[in-house]
Coordinates of C-alpha atoms in Angstrom, one line a residue:
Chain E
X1 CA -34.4 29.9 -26.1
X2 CA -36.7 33.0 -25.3
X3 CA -40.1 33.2 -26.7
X4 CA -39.1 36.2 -29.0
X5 CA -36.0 33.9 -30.4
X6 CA -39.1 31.2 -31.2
X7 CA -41.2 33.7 -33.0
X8 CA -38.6 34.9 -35.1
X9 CA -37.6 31.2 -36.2
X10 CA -41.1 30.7 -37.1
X11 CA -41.4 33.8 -39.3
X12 CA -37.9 32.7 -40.5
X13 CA -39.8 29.2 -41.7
X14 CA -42.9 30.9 -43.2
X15 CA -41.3 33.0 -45.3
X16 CA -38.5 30.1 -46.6
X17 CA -41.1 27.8 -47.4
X18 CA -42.8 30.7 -48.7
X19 CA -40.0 31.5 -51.5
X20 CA -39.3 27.7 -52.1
X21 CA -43.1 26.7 -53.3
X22 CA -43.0 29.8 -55.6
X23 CA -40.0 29.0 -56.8
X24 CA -41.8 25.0 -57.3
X25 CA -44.7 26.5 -59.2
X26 CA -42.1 28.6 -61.3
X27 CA -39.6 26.2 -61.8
X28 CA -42.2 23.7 -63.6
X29 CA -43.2 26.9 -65.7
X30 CA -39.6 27.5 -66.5
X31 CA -38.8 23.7 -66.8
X32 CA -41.5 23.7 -69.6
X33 CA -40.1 26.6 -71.7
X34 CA -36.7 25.3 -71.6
X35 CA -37.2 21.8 -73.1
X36 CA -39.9 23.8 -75.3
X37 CA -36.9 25.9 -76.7
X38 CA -34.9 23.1 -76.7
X39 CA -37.6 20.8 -78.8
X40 CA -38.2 24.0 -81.3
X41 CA -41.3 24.4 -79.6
X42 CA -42.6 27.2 -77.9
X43 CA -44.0 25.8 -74.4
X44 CA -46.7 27.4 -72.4
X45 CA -48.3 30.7 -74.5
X46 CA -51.6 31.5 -73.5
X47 CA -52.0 32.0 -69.7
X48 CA -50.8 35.7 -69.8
X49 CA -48.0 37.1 -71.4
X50 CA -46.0 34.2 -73.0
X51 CA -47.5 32.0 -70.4
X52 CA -46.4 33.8 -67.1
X53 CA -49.6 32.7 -65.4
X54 CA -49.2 29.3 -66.4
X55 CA -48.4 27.7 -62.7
X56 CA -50.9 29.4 -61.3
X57 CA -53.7 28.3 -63.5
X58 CA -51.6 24.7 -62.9
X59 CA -52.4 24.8 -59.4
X60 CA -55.8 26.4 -59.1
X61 CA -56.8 23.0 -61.3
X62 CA -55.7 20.6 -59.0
X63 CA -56.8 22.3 -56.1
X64 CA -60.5 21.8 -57.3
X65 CA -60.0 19.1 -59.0
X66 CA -61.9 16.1 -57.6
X67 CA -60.3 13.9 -54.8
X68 CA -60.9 10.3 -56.3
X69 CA -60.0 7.6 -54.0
X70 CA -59.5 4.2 -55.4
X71 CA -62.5 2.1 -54.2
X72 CA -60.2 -0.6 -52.2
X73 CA -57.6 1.8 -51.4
X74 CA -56.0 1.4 -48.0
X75 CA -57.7 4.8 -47.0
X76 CA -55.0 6.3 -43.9
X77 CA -51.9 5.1 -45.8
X78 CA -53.3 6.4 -49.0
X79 CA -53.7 9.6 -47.4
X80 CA -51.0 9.9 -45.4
X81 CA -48.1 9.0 -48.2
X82 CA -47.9 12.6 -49.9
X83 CA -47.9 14.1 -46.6
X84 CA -44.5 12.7 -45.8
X85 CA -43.0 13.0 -49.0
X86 CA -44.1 17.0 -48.6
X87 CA -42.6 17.3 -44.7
X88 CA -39.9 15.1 -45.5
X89 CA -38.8 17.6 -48.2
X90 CA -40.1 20.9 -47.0
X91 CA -37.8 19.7 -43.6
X92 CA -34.9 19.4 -45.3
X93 CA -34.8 22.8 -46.0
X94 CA -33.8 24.1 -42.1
X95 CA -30.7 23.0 -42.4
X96 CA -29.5 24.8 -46.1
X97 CA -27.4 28.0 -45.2
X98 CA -28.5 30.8 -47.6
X99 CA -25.7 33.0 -47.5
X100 CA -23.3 33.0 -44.4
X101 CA -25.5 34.2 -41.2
X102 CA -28.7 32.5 -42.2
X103 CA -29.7 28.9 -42.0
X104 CA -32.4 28.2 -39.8
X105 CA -31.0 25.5 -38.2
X106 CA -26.7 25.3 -38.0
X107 CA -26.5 21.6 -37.2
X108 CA -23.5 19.7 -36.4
X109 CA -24.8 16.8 -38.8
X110 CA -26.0 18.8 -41.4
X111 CA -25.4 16.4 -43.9
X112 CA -26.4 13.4 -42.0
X113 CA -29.8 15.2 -41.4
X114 CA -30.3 15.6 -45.0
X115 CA -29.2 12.1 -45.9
X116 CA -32.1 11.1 -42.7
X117 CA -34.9 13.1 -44.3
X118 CA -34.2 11.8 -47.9
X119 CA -34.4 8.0 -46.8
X120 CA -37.6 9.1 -45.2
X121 CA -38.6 10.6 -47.7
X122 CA -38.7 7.0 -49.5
X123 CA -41.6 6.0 -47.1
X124 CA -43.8 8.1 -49.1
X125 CA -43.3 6.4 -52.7
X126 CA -43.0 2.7 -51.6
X127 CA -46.2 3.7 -49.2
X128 CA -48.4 5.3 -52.3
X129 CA -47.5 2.5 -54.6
X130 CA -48.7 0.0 -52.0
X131 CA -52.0 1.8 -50.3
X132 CA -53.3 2.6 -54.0
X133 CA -54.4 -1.0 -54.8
X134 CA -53.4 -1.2 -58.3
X135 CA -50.8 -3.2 -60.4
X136 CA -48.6 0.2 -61.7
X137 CA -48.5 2.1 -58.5
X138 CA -47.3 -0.5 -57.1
X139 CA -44.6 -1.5 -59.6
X140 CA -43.9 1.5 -60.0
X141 CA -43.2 1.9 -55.9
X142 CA -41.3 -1.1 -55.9
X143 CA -39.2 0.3 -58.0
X144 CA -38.6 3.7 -57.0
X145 CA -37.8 2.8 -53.3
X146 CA -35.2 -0.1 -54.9
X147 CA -33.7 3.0 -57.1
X148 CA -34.0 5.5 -54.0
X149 CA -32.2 3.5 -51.7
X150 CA -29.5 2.4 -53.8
X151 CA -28.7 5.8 -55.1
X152 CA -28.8 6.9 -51.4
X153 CA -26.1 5.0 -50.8
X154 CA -23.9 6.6 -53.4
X155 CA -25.1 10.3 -52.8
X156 CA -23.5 9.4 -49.0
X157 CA -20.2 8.0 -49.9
X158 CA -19.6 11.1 -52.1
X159 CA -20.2 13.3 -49.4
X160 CA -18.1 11.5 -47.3
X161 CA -15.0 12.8 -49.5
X162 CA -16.3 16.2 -48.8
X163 CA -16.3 16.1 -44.8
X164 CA -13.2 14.9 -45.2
X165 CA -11.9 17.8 -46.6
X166 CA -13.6 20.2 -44.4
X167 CA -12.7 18.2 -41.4
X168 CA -16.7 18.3 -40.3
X169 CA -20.3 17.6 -41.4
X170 CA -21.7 20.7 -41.0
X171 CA -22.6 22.9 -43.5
X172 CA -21.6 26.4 -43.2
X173 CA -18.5 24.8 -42.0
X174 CA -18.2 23.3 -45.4
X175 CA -18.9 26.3 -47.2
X176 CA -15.9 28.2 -45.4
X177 CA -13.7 25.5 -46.2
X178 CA -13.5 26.5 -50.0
X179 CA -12.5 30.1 -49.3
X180 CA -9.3 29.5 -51.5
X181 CA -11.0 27.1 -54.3
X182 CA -14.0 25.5 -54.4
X183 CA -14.2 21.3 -54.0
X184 CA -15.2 20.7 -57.4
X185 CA -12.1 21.2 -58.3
X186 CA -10.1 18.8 -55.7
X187 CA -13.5 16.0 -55.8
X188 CA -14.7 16.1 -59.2
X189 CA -15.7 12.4 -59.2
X190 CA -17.3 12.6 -56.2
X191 CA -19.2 15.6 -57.7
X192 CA -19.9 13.7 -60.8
X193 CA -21.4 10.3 -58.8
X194 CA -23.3 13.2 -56.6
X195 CA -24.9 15.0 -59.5
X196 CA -26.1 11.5 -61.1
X197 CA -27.1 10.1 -57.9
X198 CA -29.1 13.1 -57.1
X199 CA -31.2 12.9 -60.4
X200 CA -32.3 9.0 -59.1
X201 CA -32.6 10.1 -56.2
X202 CA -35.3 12.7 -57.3
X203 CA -36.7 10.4 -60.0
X204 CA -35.6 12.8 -62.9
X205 CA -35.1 11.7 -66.6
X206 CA -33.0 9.6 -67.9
X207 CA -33.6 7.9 -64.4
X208 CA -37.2 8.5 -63.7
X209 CA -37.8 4.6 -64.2
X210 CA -40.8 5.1 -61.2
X211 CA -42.8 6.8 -63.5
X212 CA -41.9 5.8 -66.9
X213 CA -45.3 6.8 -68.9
X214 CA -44.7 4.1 -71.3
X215 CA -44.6 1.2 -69.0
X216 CA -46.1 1.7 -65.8
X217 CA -48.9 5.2 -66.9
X218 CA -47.7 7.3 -63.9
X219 CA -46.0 5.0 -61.2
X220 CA -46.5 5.0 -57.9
X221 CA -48.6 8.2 -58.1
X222 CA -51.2 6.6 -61.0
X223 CA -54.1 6.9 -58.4
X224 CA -53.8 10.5 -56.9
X225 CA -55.5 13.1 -58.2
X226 CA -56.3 16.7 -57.6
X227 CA -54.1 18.2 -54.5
X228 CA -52.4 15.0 -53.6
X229 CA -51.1 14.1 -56.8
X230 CA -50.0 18.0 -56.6
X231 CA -48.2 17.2 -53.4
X232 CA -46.5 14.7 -54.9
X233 CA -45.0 17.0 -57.6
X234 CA -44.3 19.6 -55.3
X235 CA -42.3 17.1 -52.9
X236 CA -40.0 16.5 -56.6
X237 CA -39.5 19.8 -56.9
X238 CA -38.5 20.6 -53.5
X239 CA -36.3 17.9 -53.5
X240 CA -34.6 18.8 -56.9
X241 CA -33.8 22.8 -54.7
X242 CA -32.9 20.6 -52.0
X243 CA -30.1 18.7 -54.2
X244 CA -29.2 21.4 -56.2
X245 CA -28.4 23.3 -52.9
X246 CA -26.0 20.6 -51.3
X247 CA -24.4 20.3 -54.4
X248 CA -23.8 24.3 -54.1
X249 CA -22.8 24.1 -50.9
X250 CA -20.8 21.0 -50.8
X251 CA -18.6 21.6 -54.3
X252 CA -19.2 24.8 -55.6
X253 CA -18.6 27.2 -52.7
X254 CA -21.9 28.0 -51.8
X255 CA -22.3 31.6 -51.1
X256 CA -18.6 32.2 -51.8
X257 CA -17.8 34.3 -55.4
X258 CA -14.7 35.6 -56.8
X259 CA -13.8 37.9 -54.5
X260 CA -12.0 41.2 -57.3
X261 CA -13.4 44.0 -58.6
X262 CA -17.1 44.6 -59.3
X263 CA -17.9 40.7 -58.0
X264 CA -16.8 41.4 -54.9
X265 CA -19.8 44.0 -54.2
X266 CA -22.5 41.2 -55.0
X267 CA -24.9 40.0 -52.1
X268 CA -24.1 35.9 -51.1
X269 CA -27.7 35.2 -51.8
X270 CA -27.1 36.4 -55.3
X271 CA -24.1 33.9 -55.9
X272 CA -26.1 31.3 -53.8
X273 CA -29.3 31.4 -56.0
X274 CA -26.8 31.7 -59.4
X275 CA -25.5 28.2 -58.3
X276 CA -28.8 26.9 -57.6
X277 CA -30.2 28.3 -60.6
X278 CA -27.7 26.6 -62.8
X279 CA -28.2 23.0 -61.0
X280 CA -31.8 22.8 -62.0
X281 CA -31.1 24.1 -65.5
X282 CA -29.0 21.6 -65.9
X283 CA -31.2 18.7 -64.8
X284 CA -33.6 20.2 -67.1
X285 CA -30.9 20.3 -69.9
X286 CA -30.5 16.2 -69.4
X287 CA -33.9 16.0 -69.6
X288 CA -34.7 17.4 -72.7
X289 CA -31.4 15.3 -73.7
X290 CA -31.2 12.1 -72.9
X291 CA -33.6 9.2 -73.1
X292 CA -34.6 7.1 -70.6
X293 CA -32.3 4.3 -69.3
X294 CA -33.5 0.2 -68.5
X295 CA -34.4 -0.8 -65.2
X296 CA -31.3 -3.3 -65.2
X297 CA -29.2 -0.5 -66.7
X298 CA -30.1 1.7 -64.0
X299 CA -29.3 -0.3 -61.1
X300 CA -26.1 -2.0 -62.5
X301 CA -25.0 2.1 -63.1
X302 CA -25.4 2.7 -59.4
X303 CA -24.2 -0.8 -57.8
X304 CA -21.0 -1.3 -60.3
X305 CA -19.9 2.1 -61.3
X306 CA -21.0 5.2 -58.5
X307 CA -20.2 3.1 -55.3
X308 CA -16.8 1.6 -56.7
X309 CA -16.1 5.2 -58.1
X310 CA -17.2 6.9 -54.5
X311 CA -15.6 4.4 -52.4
X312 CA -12.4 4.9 -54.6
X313 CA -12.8 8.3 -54.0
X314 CA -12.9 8.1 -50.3
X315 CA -9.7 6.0 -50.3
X316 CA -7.9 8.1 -52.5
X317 CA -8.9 11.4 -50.4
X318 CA -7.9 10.0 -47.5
X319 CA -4.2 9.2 -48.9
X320 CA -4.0 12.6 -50.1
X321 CA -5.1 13.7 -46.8
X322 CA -2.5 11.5 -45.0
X323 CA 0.7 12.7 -46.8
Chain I
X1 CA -40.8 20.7 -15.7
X2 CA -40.7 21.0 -19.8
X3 CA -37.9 18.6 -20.5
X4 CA -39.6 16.1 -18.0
X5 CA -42.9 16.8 -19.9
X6 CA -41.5 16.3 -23.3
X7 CA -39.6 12.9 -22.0
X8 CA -43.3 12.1 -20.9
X9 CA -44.4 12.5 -24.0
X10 CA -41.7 10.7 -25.8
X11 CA -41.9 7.9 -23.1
X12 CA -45.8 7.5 -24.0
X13 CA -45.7 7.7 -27.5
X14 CA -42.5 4.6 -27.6
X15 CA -44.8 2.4 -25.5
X16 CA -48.4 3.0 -27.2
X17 CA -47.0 2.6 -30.7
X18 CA -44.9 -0.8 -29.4
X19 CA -48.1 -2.0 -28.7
X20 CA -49.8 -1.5 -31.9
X21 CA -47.1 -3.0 -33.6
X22 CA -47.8 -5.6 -32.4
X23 CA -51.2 -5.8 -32.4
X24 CA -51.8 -4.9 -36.3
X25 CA -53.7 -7.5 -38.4
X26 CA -51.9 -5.8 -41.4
X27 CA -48.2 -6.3 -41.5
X28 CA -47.8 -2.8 -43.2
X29 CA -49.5 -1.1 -40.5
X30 CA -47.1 -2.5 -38.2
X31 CA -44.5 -1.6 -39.9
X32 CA -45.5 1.8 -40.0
X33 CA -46.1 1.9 -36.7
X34 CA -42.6 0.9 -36.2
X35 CA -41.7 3.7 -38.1
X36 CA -43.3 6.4 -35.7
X37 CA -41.3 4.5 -32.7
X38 CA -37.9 4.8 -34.4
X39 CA -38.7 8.4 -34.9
X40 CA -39.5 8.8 -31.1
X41 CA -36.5 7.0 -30.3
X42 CA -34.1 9.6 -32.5
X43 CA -36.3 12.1 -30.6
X44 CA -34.8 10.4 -27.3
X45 CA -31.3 10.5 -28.4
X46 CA -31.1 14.3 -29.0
X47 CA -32.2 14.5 -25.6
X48 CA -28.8 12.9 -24.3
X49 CA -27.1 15.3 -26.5
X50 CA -26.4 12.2 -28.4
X51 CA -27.2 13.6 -32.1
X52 CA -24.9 11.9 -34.5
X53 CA -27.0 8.8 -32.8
X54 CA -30.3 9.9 -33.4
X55 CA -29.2 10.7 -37.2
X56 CA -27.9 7.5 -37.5
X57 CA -31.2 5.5 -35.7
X58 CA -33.1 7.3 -38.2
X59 CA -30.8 7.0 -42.0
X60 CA -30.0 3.0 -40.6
X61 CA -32.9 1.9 -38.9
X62 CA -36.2 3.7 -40.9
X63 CA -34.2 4.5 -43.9
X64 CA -32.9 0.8 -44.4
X65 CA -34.2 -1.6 -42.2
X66 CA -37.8 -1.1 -42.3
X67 CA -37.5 -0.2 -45.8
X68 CA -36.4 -3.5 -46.3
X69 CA -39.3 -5.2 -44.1
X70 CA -41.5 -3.6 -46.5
X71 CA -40.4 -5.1 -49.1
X72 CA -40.2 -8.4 -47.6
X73 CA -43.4 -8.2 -46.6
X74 CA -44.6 -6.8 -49.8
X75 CA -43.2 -9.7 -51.6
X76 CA -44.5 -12.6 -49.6
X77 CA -48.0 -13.0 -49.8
X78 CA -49.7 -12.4 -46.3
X79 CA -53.0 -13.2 -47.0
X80 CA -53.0 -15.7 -44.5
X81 CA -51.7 -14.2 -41.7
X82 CA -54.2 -11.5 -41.9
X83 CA -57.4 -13.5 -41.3
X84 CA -55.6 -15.8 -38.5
X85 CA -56.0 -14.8 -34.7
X86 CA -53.3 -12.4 -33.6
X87 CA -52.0 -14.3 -30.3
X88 CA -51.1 -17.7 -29.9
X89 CA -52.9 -19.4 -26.7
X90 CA -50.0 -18.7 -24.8
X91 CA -50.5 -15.1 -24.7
X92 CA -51.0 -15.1 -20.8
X93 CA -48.3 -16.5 -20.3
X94 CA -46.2 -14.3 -22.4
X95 CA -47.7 -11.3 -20.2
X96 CA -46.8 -12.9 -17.1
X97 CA -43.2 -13.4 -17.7
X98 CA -43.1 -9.6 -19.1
X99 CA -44.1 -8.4 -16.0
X100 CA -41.9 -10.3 -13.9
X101 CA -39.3 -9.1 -16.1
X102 CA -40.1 -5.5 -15.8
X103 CA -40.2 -5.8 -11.7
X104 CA -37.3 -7.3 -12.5
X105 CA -35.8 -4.0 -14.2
X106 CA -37.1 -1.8 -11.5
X107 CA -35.4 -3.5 -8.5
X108 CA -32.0 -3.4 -11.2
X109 CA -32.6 -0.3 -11.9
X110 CA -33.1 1.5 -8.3
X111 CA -30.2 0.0 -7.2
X112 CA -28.0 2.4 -10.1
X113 CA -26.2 4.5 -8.1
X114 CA -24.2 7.7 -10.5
X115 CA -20.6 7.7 -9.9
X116 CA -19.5 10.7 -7.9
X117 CA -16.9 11.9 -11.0
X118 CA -17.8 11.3 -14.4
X119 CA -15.7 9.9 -17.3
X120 CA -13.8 12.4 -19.5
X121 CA -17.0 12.3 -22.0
X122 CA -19.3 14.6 -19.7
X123 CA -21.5 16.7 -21.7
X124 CA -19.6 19.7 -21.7
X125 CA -16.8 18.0 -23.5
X126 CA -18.5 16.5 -26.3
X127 CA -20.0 19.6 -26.7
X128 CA -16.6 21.6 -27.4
X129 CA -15.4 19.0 -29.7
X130 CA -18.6 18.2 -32.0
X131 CA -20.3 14.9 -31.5
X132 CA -19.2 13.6 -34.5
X133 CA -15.6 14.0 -34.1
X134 CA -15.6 12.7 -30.5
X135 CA -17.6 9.2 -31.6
X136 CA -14.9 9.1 -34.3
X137 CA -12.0 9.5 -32.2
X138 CA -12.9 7.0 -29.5
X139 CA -14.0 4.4 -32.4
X140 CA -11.1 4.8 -34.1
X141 CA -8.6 4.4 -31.3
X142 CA -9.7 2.8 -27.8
X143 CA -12.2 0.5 -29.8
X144 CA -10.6 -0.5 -32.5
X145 CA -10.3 -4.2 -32.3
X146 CA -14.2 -4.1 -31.7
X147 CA -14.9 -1.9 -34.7
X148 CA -12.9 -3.9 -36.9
X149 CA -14.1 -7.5 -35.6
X150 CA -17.8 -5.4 -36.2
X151 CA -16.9 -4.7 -40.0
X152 CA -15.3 -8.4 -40.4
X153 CA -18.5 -9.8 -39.2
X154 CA -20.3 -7.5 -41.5
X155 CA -18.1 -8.5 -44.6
X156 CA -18.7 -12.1 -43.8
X157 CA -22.3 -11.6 -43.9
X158 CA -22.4 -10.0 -47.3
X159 CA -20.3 -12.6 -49.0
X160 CA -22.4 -14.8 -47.3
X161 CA -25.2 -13.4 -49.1
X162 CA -23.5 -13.2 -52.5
X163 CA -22.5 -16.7 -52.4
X164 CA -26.4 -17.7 -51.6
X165 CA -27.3 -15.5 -54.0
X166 CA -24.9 -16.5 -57.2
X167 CA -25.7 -19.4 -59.6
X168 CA -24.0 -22.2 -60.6
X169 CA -22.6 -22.0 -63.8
X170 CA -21.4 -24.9 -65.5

């Protein structure tokens, strides 16, 4: 690896994470207006026209907001919880393959290196609950990390059905794979017990138990303020791309569009981000829709129904694999 | 000279934060501690070209294990333990017999000599076939028995658990 080759992975880096924390600050604008429209409501209207400015205003608030620091906080944990959430996140990122010549990193395990950064990313939750010295955060952690890593488990099993198919755990790999169909079609439970699992995994409603307002005021992040509660949002957020992207990649063709006519003139990226685009929609879609399950609920969803369904998906792959 | 440097590095790092885990009044810290040593360990592993390792030290041992000390620790009440002394009055001791075991080590491991040929798992080989396949392949067919005695074991240990856990019901 030459210098130049160094340099250009870095520019490569700046200018991803770049895209991804404006698409954060515009996908909690755009998250807004949806379940606005959706509530016959008209969300965010007075930053600029129809509220364009909105995440900007958002985020020049928390950055000056004051930095209040619970008076028997464990101070380095306390500080250093959003931090990994953010890296753990934002890292996850080298490994996504845009279209079909750029990923910044083309692993061998690409999957397993997601499925590495997401249990790390687990550290940061169960971490702020317990540094911020107070009863909700730390319910509230105790319960995310219980939810996290028992919806880990189900988000890797339905993978698994995937590498199975493609014959490897990489990810571009993967995407070439589905050049005749994509997987959703051949592994639609497994995409089903993915796309639920992914929405635990990220703490969204109807599963975003860590931070039920009603019970527990914020969860785990009840004591941030200012730019580290803002990390913590961001880390969501990235996480929700993050999903949303292995779910492209892994079921729904990634880059790959029908290949006839005018279609087959349109850039990867484009069919790439249209994926993407429709993943987050859609967790904002269940949002607006569904209300919030019990803790009990929750976990007897993801113990008795995803791993039975994902394991039963493995086996069943693997038969139809075998004959 | 940079991959010796970086192994430096590494090597450091794995023995410093050892220490402090076990040197931590606060069980937490230790655990965290623990956390950066897996991490260097992982680090380690893609240095032997041993990825699909390092992925799995980090999604098995930081992602579940110390997740699960956490809570442990979390749900016990160590109070105690934080305002007690640190060492037991044997700590000399203790030292003594780890440095007899580490000269020891050396003698064992200056007497390693590298077999002239290699298996046929040299570098180059994993390397055409992907690390993952090649792990699979060999666990799948030369080790077997092992693998399946491993899950077995494994099994028995869950019920195990189950059975602890379940109550009676009359």
């Amino acid at each position: 690896m030459t210098i130049l080759e160094i340099g250009i992975t870095f520019i490569k880096v700046f200018i991803l994470v770049t895209i991804v924390l404006l698409h954060v600050a515009y996908a909690t604008y755009c998250e807004r207006k949806v379940i606005g429209h959706m509530q016959a409501r008209l969300g965010p209207m007075h930053v600029g026209p129809h509220g364009l400015l909105q995440p900007i205003a958002d985020f020049v608030k928390l950055f000056f907001k004051e930095d209040i620091i619970p008076s028997n906080a464990d101070k380095p944990v306390f500080f250093i919880a959003p931090v990994i959430g953010v890296i753990a996140a934002l890292s996850s990122l080298a490994v996504i393959p845009l279209w079909e010549t750029f990923s910044i990193a083309n692993l061998n395990i690409g999957i397993l290196y997601i499925l590495a950064l997401s249990s790390l990313g687990a550290y940061s939750i169960i971490l702020a609950g317990w540094a911020s010295n107070s009863k909700y955060a730390f319910l509230g952690g105790l319960r995310a990390s219980a939810q996290v890593i028992s919806y880990e488990i189900a988000i890797g099993l339905s993978l698994v059905g995937v590498m199975m198919l493609a014959g490897s755990a990489n990810l571009v790999d993967i995407v070439n794979a589905q050049s005749m169909y994509p997987f959703i079609l051949v592994q639609p439970i497994a995409f089903f017990v993915f796309i639920m699992s992914a929405i635990a995994e990220t703490n969204r409603a109807p599963f975003d138990l860590p931070e039920a307002e009603s019970e527990l005021v914020a969860g785990y992040f009840t004591e941030y303020s200012g730019m580290r509660f803002g990390l913590f949002f961001m880390a969501e957020y990235v996480a929700m791309f993050i999903m949303s992207a292995i779910a492209t990649i892994c079921f729904l063709g990634g880059w790959k569009g029908p290949d006839f006519w005018v279609f087959s003139y349109v850039p990867q990226i484009v069919w790439f981000l249209i994926k993407v685009y429709a993943l987050i929609f859609f967790y904002f879609w269940i949002r607006a829709t569904l209300p919030r399950y019990r803790y009990d609920q929750l976990m007897g969803l993801g113990w008795k129904l995803f791993i039975p369904l994902a394991l039963a998906n493995i086996v069943i792959t693997g038969l139809v694999k075998l004959f | 000279m940079l991959p010796k440097l970086f192994f430096a590095y590494f090597a450091v790092v794995i023995v410093g934060t050892s220490i402090l885990v076990i040197t931590r009044k606060n069980p937490i810290h230790s655990v965290l501690w623990m956390l950066v040593l897996f991490v260097h360990i992982a680090a380690l592993y893609l240095f032997l070209n041993a990825e699909f390792l390092a992925a799995i030290q980090i999604i098995i041992y930081a992602g579940a294990i110390l997740v699960l000390f956490l809570f442990v620790i979390m749900l016990l009440n160590l109070k105690r333990e934080e305002m007690e002394k640190r060492f037991q009055k044997q700590w000399p001791l203790g030292v003594f017999a780890g440095m007899v075991f580490i000269v020891f080590l050396v003698l064992i491991l200056s007497q390693i000599v590298v077999f002239p040929q290699l298996g046929p798992y040299s570098i180059q080989a994993i390397q055409s076939e992907g690390n993952l396949m090649t792990v699979g392949k060999v666990l799948y067919t030369e080790y077997l028995l092992p693998f399946e005695i491993t899950s077995v074991i494994l099994l028995v240990a869950i019920i195990g658990a189950v059975v602890l856990a379940k109550r009676k019901v009359n």
